[in-house]
Coordinates of C-alpha atoms in Angstrom, one line a residue:
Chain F
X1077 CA 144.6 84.4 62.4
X1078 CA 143.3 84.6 58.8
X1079 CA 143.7 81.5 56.9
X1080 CA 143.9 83.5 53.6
X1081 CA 146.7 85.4 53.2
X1082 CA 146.8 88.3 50.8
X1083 CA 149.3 91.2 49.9
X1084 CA 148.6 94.4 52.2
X1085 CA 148.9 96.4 49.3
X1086 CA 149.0 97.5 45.9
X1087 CA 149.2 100.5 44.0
X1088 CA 149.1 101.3 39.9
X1089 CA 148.0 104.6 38.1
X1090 CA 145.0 105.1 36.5
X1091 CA 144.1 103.2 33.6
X1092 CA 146.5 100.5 34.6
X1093 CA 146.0 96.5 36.0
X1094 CA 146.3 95.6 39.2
X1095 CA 145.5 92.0 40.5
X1096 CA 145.3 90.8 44.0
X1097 CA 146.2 87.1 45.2
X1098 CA 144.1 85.1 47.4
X1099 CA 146.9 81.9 49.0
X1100 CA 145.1 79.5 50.5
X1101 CA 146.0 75.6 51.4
X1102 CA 144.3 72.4 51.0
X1103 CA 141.5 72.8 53.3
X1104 CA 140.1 76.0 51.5
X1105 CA 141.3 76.8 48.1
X1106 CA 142.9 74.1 47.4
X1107 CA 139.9 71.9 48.6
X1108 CA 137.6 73.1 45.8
X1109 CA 135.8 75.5 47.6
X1110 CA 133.9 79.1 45.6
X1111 CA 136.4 81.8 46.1
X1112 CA 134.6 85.1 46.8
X1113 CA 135.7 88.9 46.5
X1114 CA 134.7 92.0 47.8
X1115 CA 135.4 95.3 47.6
X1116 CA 135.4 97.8 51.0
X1117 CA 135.5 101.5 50.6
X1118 CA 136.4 103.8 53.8
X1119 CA 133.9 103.5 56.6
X1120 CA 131.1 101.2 54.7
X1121 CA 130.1 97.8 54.6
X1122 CA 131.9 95.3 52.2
X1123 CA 130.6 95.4 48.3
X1124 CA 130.1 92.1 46.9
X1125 CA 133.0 91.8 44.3
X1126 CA 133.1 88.1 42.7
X1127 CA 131.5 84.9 43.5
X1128 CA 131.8 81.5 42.4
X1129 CA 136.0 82.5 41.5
X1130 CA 134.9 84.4 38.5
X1131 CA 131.8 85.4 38.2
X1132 CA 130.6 89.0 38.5
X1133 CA 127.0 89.8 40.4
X1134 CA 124.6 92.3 38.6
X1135 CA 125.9 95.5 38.2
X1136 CA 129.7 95.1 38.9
X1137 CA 132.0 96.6 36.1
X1138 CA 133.7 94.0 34.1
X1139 CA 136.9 95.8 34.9
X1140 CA 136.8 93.5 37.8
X1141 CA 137.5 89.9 37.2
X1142 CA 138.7 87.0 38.9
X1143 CA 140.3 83.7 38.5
X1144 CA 141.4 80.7 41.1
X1145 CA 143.9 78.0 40.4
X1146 CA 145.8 75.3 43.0
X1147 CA 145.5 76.5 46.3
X1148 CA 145.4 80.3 45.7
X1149 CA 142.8 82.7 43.7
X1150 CA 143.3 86.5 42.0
X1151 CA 141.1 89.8 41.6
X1152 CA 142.6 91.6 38.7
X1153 CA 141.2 95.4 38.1
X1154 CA 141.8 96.3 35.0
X1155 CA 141.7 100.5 33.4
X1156 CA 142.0 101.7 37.2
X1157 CA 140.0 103.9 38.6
X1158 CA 140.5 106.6 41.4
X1159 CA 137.4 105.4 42.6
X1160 CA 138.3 102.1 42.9
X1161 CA 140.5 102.6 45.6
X1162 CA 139.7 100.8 48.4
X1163 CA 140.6 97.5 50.5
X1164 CA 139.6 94.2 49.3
X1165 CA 138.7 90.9 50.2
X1166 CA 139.0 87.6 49.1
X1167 CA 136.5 84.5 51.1
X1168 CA 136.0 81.1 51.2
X1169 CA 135.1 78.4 53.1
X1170 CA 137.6 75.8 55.1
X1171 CA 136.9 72.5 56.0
X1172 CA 139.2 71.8 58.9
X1173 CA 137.8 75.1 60.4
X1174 CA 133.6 73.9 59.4
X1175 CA 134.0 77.9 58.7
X1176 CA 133.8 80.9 56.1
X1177 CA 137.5 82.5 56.3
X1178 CA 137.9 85.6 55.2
X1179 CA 141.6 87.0 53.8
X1180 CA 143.6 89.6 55.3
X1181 CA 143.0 91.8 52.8
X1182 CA 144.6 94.4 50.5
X1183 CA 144.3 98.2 50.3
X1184 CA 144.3 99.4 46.9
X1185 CA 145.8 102.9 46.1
X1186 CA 145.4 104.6 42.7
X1187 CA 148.8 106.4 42.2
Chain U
X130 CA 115.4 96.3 47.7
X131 CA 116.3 94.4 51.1
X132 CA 117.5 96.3 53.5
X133 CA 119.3 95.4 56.9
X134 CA 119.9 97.8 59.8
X135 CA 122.0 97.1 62.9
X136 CA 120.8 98.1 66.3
X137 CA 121.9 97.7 70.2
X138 CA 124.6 99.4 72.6
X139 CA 127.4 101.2 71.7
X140 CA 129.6 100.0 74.4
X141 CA 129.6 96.8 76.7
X142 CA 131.6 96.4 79.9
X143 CA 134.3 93.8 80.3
X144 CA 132.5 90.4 81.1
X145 CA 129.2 91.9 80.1
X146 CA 126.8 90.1 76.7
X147 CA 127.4 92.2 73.6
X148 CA 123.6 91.7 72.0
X149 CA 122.5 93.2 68.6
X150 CA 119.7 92.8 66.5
X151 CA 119.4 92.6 63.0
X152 CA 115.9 94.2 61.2
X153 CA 115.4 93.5 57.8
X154 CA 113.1 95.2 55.6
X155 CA 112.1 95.3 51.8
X156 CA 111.5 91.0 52.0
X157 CA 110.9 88.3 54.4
X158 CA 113.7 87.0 56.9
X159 CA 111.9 83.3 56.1
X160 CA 113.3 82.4 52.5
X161 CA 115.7 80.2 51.1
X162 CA 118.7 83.1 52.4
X163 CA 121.1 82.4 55.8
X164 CA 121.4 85.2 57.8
X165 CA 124.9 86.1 58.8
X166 CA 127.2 88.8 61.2
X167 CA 130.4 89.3 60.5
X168 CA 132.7 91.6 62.5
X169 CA 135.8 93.8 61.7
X170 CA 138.0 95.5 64.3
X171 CA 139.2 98.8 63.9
X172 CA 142.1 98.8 61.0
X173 CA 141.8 94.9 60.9
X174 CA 140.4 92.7 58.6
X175 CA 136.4 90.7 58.3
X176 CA 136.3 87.9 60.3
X177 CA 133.1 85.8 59.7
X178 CA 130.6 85.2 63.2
X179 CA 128.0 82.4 61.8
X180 CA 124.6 82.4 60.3
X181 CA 121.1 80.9 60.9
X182 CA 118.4 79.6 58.3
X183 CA 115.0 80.4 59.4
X184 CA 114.2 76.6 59.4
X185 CA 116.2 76.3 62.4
X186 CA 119.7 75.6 61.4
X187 CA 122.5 77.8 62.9
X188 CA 126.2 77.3 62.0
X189 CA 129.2 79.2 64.1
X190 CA 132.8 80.4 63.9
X191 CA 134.5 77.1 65.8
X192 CA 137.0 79.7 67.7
X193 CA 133.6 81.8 69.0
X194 CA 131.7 78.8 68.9
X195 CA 131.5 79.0 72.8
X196 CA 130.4 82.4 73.3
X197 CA 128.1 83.2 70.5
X198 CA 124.2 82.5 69.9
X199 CA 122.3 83.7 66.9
X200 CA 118.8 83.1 67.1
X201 CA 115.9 84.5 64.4
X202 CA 112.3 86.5 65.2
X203 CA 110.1 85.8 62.3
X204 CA 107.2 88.0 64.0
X205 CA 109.6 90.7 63.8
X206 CA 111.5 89.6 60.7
X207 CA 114.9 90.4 62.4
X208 CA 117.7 88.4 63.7
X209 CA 120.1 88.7 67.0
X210 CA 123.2 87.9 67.7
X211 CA 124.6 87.4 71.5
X212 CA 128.2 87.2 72.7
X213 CA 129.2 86.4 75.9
X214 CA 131.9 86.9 78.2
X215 CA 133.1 90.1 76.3
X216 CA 136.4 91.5 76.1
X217 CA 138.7 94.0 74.5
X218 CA 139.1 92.0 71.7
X219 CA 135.9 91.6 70.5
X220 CA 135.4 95.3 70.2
X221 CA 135.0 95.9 66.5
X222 CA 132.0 97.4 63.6
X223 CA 130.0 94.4 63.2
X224 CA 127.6 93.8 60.2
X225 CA 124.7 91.7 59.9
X226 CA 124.4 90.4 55.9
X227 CA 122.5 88.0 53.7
X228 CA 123.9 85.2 52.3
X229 CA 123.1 85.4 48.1
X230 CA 120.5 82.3 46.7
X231 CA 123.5 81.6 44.3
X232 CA 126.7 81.5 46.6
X233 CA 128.1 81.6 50.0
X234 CA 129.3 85.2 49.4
X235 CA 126.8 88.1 51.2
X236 CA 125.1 89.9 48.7
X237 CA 123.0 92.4 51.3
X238 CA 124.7 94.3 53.8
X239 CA 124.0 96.6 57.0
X240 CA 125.8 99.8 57.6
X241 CA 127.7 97.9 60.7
X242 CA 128.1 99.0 64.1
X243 CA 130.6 99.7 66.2
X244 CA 130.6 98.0 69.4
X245 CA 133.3 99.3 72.5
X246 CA 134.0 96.5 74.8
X247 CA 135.4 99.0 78.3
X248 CA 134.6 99.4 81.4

């Protein structure tokens, strides 16, 4: 149902980059609209990630970064971490829907 | 350092209201911040609910648009959200958050709670 479709996974070893795409379309993404990322560890609420397509809130590692060009947006993790294993995010909002869409999200496993 | 905690039943029968209530502690539920639930079933992904400002204004997800009410108790600084006509479907951990001053993105979250829709 998602409007935002995202890879359901990704894997690298420690110390390595990842990055995660975020394809949207016209109405979303490609519209203009903040692309937003989060990060959800096992059986807690979502951690906000990214906002405004790159920017980082207070006290998130600058390991994580994010970009957003067209109609699609990336999280890129960069010197993984075993304890950044988790599923993540990306949202934004869609005009065709007047809604915030979330993506389907990707798990992240550190090999 | 605002907190948010979800409260309400555990499990709602087929047909039944799903209500929860949001409380919100550590800062007032009457600033420039929209209050927001999301929901996630089990093993799926977030899907956003909708929001309400304490000036009045309420937005909602169109496809639940039908079912859902939020509505906002300043007395009590907490905020509720209703669903009608409840099925399987709409079982699923739903969060109450806080949209940031400086984004759409949520910056405050509760634990979630996991709502069984069964008879």
């Amino acid at each position: 149902q998602s409007v935002l479709t995202q890879p359901p996974s990704v894997s690298g070893a420690p110390g390595q980059r990842v990055t995660i795409s975020c394809t949207g379309s016209s109405s979303n993404i490609g519209a203009g609209y903040d692309v937003l990322w989060y990060q959800q560890l096992p059986g807690t609420a979502p951690k906000f990630l990214i906002y405004a397509n790159t920017n980082r809130p207070s006290g998130v590692p600058d390991r994580f970064s994010g970009s957003k060009s067209g109609t699609s947006a990336s999280l890129a993790i960069t010197g993984l971490q075993a304890e950044d294993e988790a599923d993540y995010y990306c949202q934004s909002y869609d005009s065709s829907l007047s809604g915030y869409v979330f993506g389907t999200g990707t798990k992240v496993t550190v090999l | 350092q605002v907190q948010l905690q979800e409260s309400g039943p555990g499990l709602v029968k087929p047909s039944g209201t799903l209500s929860l209530t949001c409380a919100v502690s550590g800062g007032s539920i009457s600033t420039i911040h929209w209050w927001t639930w999301v929901r996630q079933p089990p093993e799926k992904g977030l899907e956003w609910i909708g929001e309400i400002h304490h000036r009045g204004g309420a937005n909602y997800s169109p496809t639940l648009k039908s079912r859902v009410t939020i509505s906002l108790d300043k007395s009590k600084n907490q905020f509720s959200l209703n669903l009608t006509s409840a099925t399987a479907a709409d079982t699923a951990v739903y969060f109450c958050a806080r949209k940031s001053s400086y984004s759409y993105g949520y910056d405050y979250w509760g634990q979630g709670v996991l709502v069984t829709v069964s008879s």
